[in-house]
Amino acid sequence: MAERLLTVRELNVCYGKVEALYGASLTVDRGTIVSVIGPNGAGKSTLLNALMGVLPSRGSVEFCGNDMGNVSIESRVAQGLCLVPETRELFSQMSVEDNLELGAFTRYRRGDKGIRKSLDTVFTLFPRLEQRRSQFAGSLSGGERQMLALGRALMSQPTLLMLDEPSLGLAPLIVKEILHTISDLRSTGVSILLIEQNARAALQISDYGYVLENGEIALEGPSSELADNPRVIESYLGIGGGEEKG
Amino acid sequence: MDFQTILILAQDAITNSAIYALLALALILVFGVTRVIFVAQGEFVSYGALTLASLQTGVMPGTVWLLLILAFIAACMETARLLVSGARHKLPGALATILAPPLAIAALVKICTPLHLHLGWQLILTMLIVIPLGPLIYRVAFRPLADATVLVLLIAAVAVHFVLVGLGLLFFGAEGVRTPPFSDAQFTFANLNVSGQSLCVYATTIVFVAIMAWFFNKTLYGKALRAVAFNRNGARLVGITPHLAGTFSFALASAIGCLSGLLIGPITTLYYDSGFLIGLKGFVGAIVGGMASYPIAAAGALMVGFSESFSSFWLSGYKDVVVFTMIIPVLLWRSLTTAHYEEEE
């Protein structure tokens, strides 16, 4: 049995009086990719933001055996949790290289000497970023921005990387490239919690999946089983089924 | 007006502009990082000069007491915060970092004040007293309001301004001071007398701006501060603590203010409340730069310096009126010509 990395029990999040997430429980094992799929407004982004501490929540979140109850965003980053939000949140008036270096800010504070090497690793992973290293992040195309957001997250050497809709608004070819990179990351020892509307692609690269509907976990199971589940096929995989295959 | 007068006025303008530019830089930095429009920026200018003047006469400056009181309040607040959040084990370390430096500085000042040290040492001592005031004011007045709106933060800044001016009167009295110049040298270029102090102002400004440019563009901590100013959420997600950035920007603000006070102390007479007007002129420069651009703000500071100096020749009674009226056309021009970019949300 693989080591438990993240254990979430009965997580509740409210926006004012509106409950966006109730009683969500999920786990992520070390070295796996777990995807959360579901329709718009199901609470997927809310879940990630709550796990990162961006949103206040009730319930228990345990990461690497530590309770994350009162922990600030910055300490979560320092402990190896990293979120790439849907909005990317890049520093658009700074260069690509500066963005990447800042990704390693907590490592720099700890006196980590391997930052240059990580920068090279990210550039090998995304050669296009190296070509544009001195350009402003704001001048990049959508796909390059997503690469930069991923690269910046990797610079922190996260234990668990949480990705919110990495394929959002990207051309199909680039989506394929990004998802390919994500599935390759698993072999480097990074665990990933992936949120996707593109359910077929998400289930293809992940080991385990959850279906989130109306703020609740409706279904869960190994990705291959979920992909064969009639309910999932009908709701999430049915329409336009063939187009993402290839 | 002959050429000679123009040269003298221009020299005056450049000296003042240098100070305004430094203050504008501090205002933009603090606003970018913490969203505080720091009205009390100018108080550090008068505190710097007045603290040095006290040290010169061998009196323990009142700012030392302010330093100790602020440290005590900050320590109480930190204790309360850590007890509430249940992080009791962090308490001794946190209290030591807050209380130890001010106590050490106070002890040092106590020992050094009667010794009538050389001016250089007194300048360093003044900086040691005034610079920690910035981070402590941030800790006490602004950090608890970190999530408040810009307006609330502005109101808090106005309150801090009034408190500091009042305390300035209490500590130093209503008398104006003029501190001794760093150097008594006089130079003559083409019939124009240039004082050594003016040259000190130019040199310090240039060196300081160069250091800042290096810091913000080449070091990761400097880049982190810029990152906070550009994108607060993004900065938190890469692990940059907003409090740390706020503390640092306020330290830079008090350092720039204090340095400015020490630089112009020998040129103009400074009173407990002179800082406000000086800070406000720096603020005009910062506004010209849209509270965001350092180079445009520096140009704005030059504009302020020149209009102040030349209007003091033509209509001396109205020189401040002229300076502050100039904001209106500048704002009009800027609002019409600046393209508005949508924030990436």
PDB file of C-alpha atoms in Angstrom, chain B residues 58-163:
ATOM      1  CA  GLY B  58      23.897  65.682  24.367  1.00  0.00           C
ATOM      2  CA  VAL B  59      20.238  65.064  25.191  1.00  0.00           C
ATOM      3  CA  MET B  60      18.644  61.627  24.941  1.00  0.00           C
ATOM      4  CA  PRO B  61      16.275  62.043  21.933  1.00  0.00           C
ATOM      5  CA  GLY B  62      12.567  61.424  22.603  1.00  0.00           C
ATOM      6  CA  THR B  63      12.373  59.118  19.596  1.00  0.00           C
ATOM      7  CA  VAL B  64      14.176  56.491  21.688  1.00  0.00           C
ATOM      8  CA  TRP B  65      11.165  56.413  24.020  1.00  0.00           C
ATOM      9  CA  LEU B  66       8.848  56.117  21.030  1.00  0.00           C
ATOM     10  CA  LEU B  67      10.953  53.194  19.830  1.00  0.00           C
ATOM     11  CA  LEU B  68      10.638  51.432  23.188  1.00  0.00           C
ATOM     12  CA  ILE B  69       6.903  52.104  23.530  1.00  0.00           C
ATOM     13  CA  LEU B  70       6.188  50.865  20.011  1.00  0.00           C
ATOM     14  CA  ALA B  71       8.285  47.759  20.622  1.00  0.00           C
ATOM     15  CA  PHE B  72       6.349  47.098  23.829  1.00  0.00           C
ATOM     16  CA  ILE B  73       2.959  47.472  22.085  1.00  0.00           C
ATOM     17  CA  ALA B  74       4.135  45.277  19.206  1.00  0.00           C
ATOM     18  CA  ALA B  75       5.314  42.653  21.700  1.00  0.00           C
ATOM     19  CA  CYS B  76       1.904  42.659  23.427  1.00  0.00           C
ATOM     20  CA  MET B  77       0.121  42.301  20.072  1.00  0.00           C
ATOM     21  CA  GLU B  78       2.391  39.470  18.989  1.00  0.00           C
ATOM     22  CA  THR B  79       1.858  37.687  22.324  1.00  0.00           C
ATOM     23  CA  ALA B  80      -1.913  37.952  21.943  1.00  0.00           C
ATOM     24  CA  ARG B  81      -1.762  36.727  18.349  1.00  0.00           C
ATOM     25  CA  LEU B  82       0.408  33.717  19.131  1.00  0.00           C
ATOM     26  CA  LEU B  83      -1.654  32.751  22.186  1.00  0.00           C
ATOM     27  CA  VAL B  84      -4.897  32.918  20.199  1.00  0.00           C
ATOM     28  CA  SER B  85      -3.507  30.846  17.333  1.00  0.00           C
ATOM     29  CA  GLY B  86      -2.128  28.330  19.834  1.00  0.00           C
ATOM     30  CA  ALA B  87       1.506  28.674  18.743  1.00  0.00           C
ATOM     31  CA  ARG B  88       2.801  29.175  22.285  1.00  0.00           C
ATOM     32  CA  HIS B  89       6.172  27.608  21.551  1.00  0.00           C
ATOM     33  CA  LYS B  90       7.010  30.406  19.123  1.00  0.00           C
ATOM     34  CA  LEU B  91       6.499  33.091  21.778  1.00  0.00           C
ATOM     35  CA  PRO B  92      10.037  33.437  23.224  1.00  0.00           C
ATOM     36  CA  GLY B  93      11.631  33.699  19.780  1.00  0.00           C
ATOM     37  CA  ALA B  94       9.078  36.203  18.525  1.00  0.00           C
ATOM     38  CA  LEU B  95       9.383  38.404  21.613  1.00  0.00           C
ATOM     39  CA  ALA B  96      13.172  38.335  21.396  1.00  0.00           C
ATOM     40  CA  THR B  97      13.157  39.515  17.768  1.00  0.00           C
ATOM     41  CA  ILE B  98      10.723  42.331  18.578  1.00  0.00           C
ATOM     42  CA  LEU B  99      12.158  43.539  21.888  1.00  0.00           C
ATOM     43  CA  ALA B 100      15.883  42.845  21.740  1.00  0.00           C
ATOM     44  CA  PRO B 101      16.955  45.257  18.947  1.00  0.00           C
ATOM     45  CA  PRO B 102      15.087  48.318  20.350  1.00  0.00           C
ATOM     46  CA  LEU B 103      16.415  47.628  23.858  1.00  0.00           C
ATOM     47  CA  ALA B 104      19.944  47.244  22.554  1.00  0.00           C
ATOM     48  CA  ILE B 105      19.642  50.463  20.532  1.00  0.00           C
ATOM     49  CA  ALA B 106      18.236  52.358  23.535  1.00  0.00           C
ATOM     50  CA  ALA B 107      21.117  51.140  25.712  1.00  0.00           C
ATOM     51  CA  LEU B 108      23.628  52.130  23.046  1.00  0.00           C
ATOM     52  CA  VAL B 109      22.129  55.609  22.740  1.00  0.00           C
ATOM     53  CA  LYS B 110      22.104  55.982  26.523  1.00  0.00           C
ATOM     54  CA  ILE B 111      25.808  55.199  26.629  1.00  0.00           C
ATOM     55  CA  CYS B 112      26.795  57.240  23.590  1.00  0.00           C
ATOM     56  CA  THR B 113      24.745  60.410  24.088  1.00  0.00           C
ATOM     57  CA  PRO B 114      26.969  62.063  26.731  1.00  0.00           C
ATOM     58  CA  LEU B 115      30.151  61.179  24.827  1.00  0.00           C
ATOM     59  CA  HIS B 116      29.705  63.872  22.101  1.00  0.00           C
ATOM     60  CA  LEU B 117      30.873  61.537  19.389  1.00  0.00           C
ATOM     61  CA  HIS B 118      32.049  62.526  15.953  1.00  0.00           C
ATOM     62  CA  LEU B 119      29.257  63.573  13.538  1.00  0.00           C
ATOM     63  CA  GLY B 120      29.578  60.367  11.510  1.00  0.00           C
ATOM     64  CA  TRP B 121      28.794  58.193  14.528  1.00  0.00           C
ATOM     65  CA  GLN B 122      25.903  60.411  15.496  1.00  0.00           C
ATOM     66  CA  LEU B 123      24.461  60.014  11.992  1.00  0.00           C
ATOM     67  CA  ILE B 124      24.641  56.226  12.345  1.00  0.00           C
ATOM     68  CA  LEU B 125      23.081  56.404  15.802  1.00  0.00           C
ATOM     69  CA  THR B 126      20.224  58.530  14.430  1.00  0.00           C
ATOM     70  CA  MET B 127      19.561  55.996  11.697  1.00  0.00           C
ATOM     71  CA  LEU B 128      19.580  53.184  14.267  1.00  0.00           C
ATOM     72  CA  ILE B 129      16.904  54.997  16.268  1.00  0.00           C
ATOM     73  CA  VAL B 130      14.635  56.144  13.432  1.00  0.00           C
ATOM     74  CA  ILE B 131      14.753  53.234  10.959  1.00  0.00           C
ATOM     75  CA  PRO B 132      13.209  50.587  13.299  1.00  0.00           C
ATOM     76  CA  LEU B 133      10.261  52.945  13.839  1.00  0.00           C
ATOM     77  CA  GLY B 134       9.007  52.126  10.313  1.00  0.00           C
ATOM     78  CA  PRO B 135       8.614  48.346  10.736  1.00  0.00           C
ATOM     79  CA  LEU B 136       7.216  48.823  14.254  1.00  0.00           C
ATOM     80  CA  ILE B 137       4.592  51.294  13.015  1.00  0.00           C
ATOM     81  CA  TYR B 138       3.677  48.757  10.343  1.00  0.00           C
ATOM     82  CA  ARG B 139       3.364  46.006  12.958  1.00  0.00           C
ATOM     83  CA  VAL B 140       1.231  48.087  15.312  1.00  0.00           C
ATOM     84  CA  ALA B 141      -0.936  50.142  12.955  1.00  0.00           C
ATOM     85  CA  PHE B 142      -1.150  48.407   9.588  1.00  0.00           C
ATOM     86  CA  ARG B 143      -0.543  44.669   9.897  1.00  0.00           C
ATOM     87  CA  PRO B 144      -3.795  44.088  11.821  1.00  0.00           C
ATOM     88  CA  LEU B 145      -5.558  45.877   8.932  1.00  0.00           C
ATOM     89  CA  ALA B 146      -3.838  43.883   6.196  1.00  0.00           C
ATOM     90  CA  ASP B 147      -7.115  42.904   4.523  1.00  0.00           C
ATOM     91  CA  ALA B 148      -8.821  46.287   4.875  1.00  0.00           C
ATOM     92  CA  THR B 149      -9.670  48.564   1.957  1.00  0.00           C
ATOM     93  CA  VAL B 150      -7.308  51.252   0.679  1.00  0.00           C
ATOM     94  CA  LEU B 151      -9.540  53.896   2.268  1.00  0.00           C
ATOM     95  CA  VAL B 152      -9.351  52.347   5.752  1.00  0.00           C
ATOM     96  CA  LEU B 153      -5.586  52.044   5.400  1.00  0.00           C
ATOM     97  CA  LEU B 154      -5.393  55.696   4.340  1.00  0.00           C
ATOM     98  CA  ILE B 155      -7.392  56.763   7.387  1.00  0.00           C
ATOM     99  CA  ALA B 156      -5.056  54.746   9.600  1.00  0.00           C
ATOM    100  CA  ALA B 157      -2.098  56.438   7.894  1.00  0.00           C
ATOM    101  CA  VAL B 158      -3.593  59.885   8.590  1.00  0.00           C
ATOM    102  CA  ALA B 159      -4.019  58.878  12.236  1.00  0.00           C
ATOM    103  CA  VAL B 160      -0.396  57.736  12.388  1.00  0.00           C
ATOM    104  CA  HIS B 161       0.610  61.082  10.895  1.00  0.00           C
ATOM    105  CA  PHE B 162      -1.208  63.078  13.588  1.00  0.00           C
ATOM    106  CA  VAL B 163       0.163  60.896  16.377  1.00  0.00           C
TER     107      VAL B 163
END
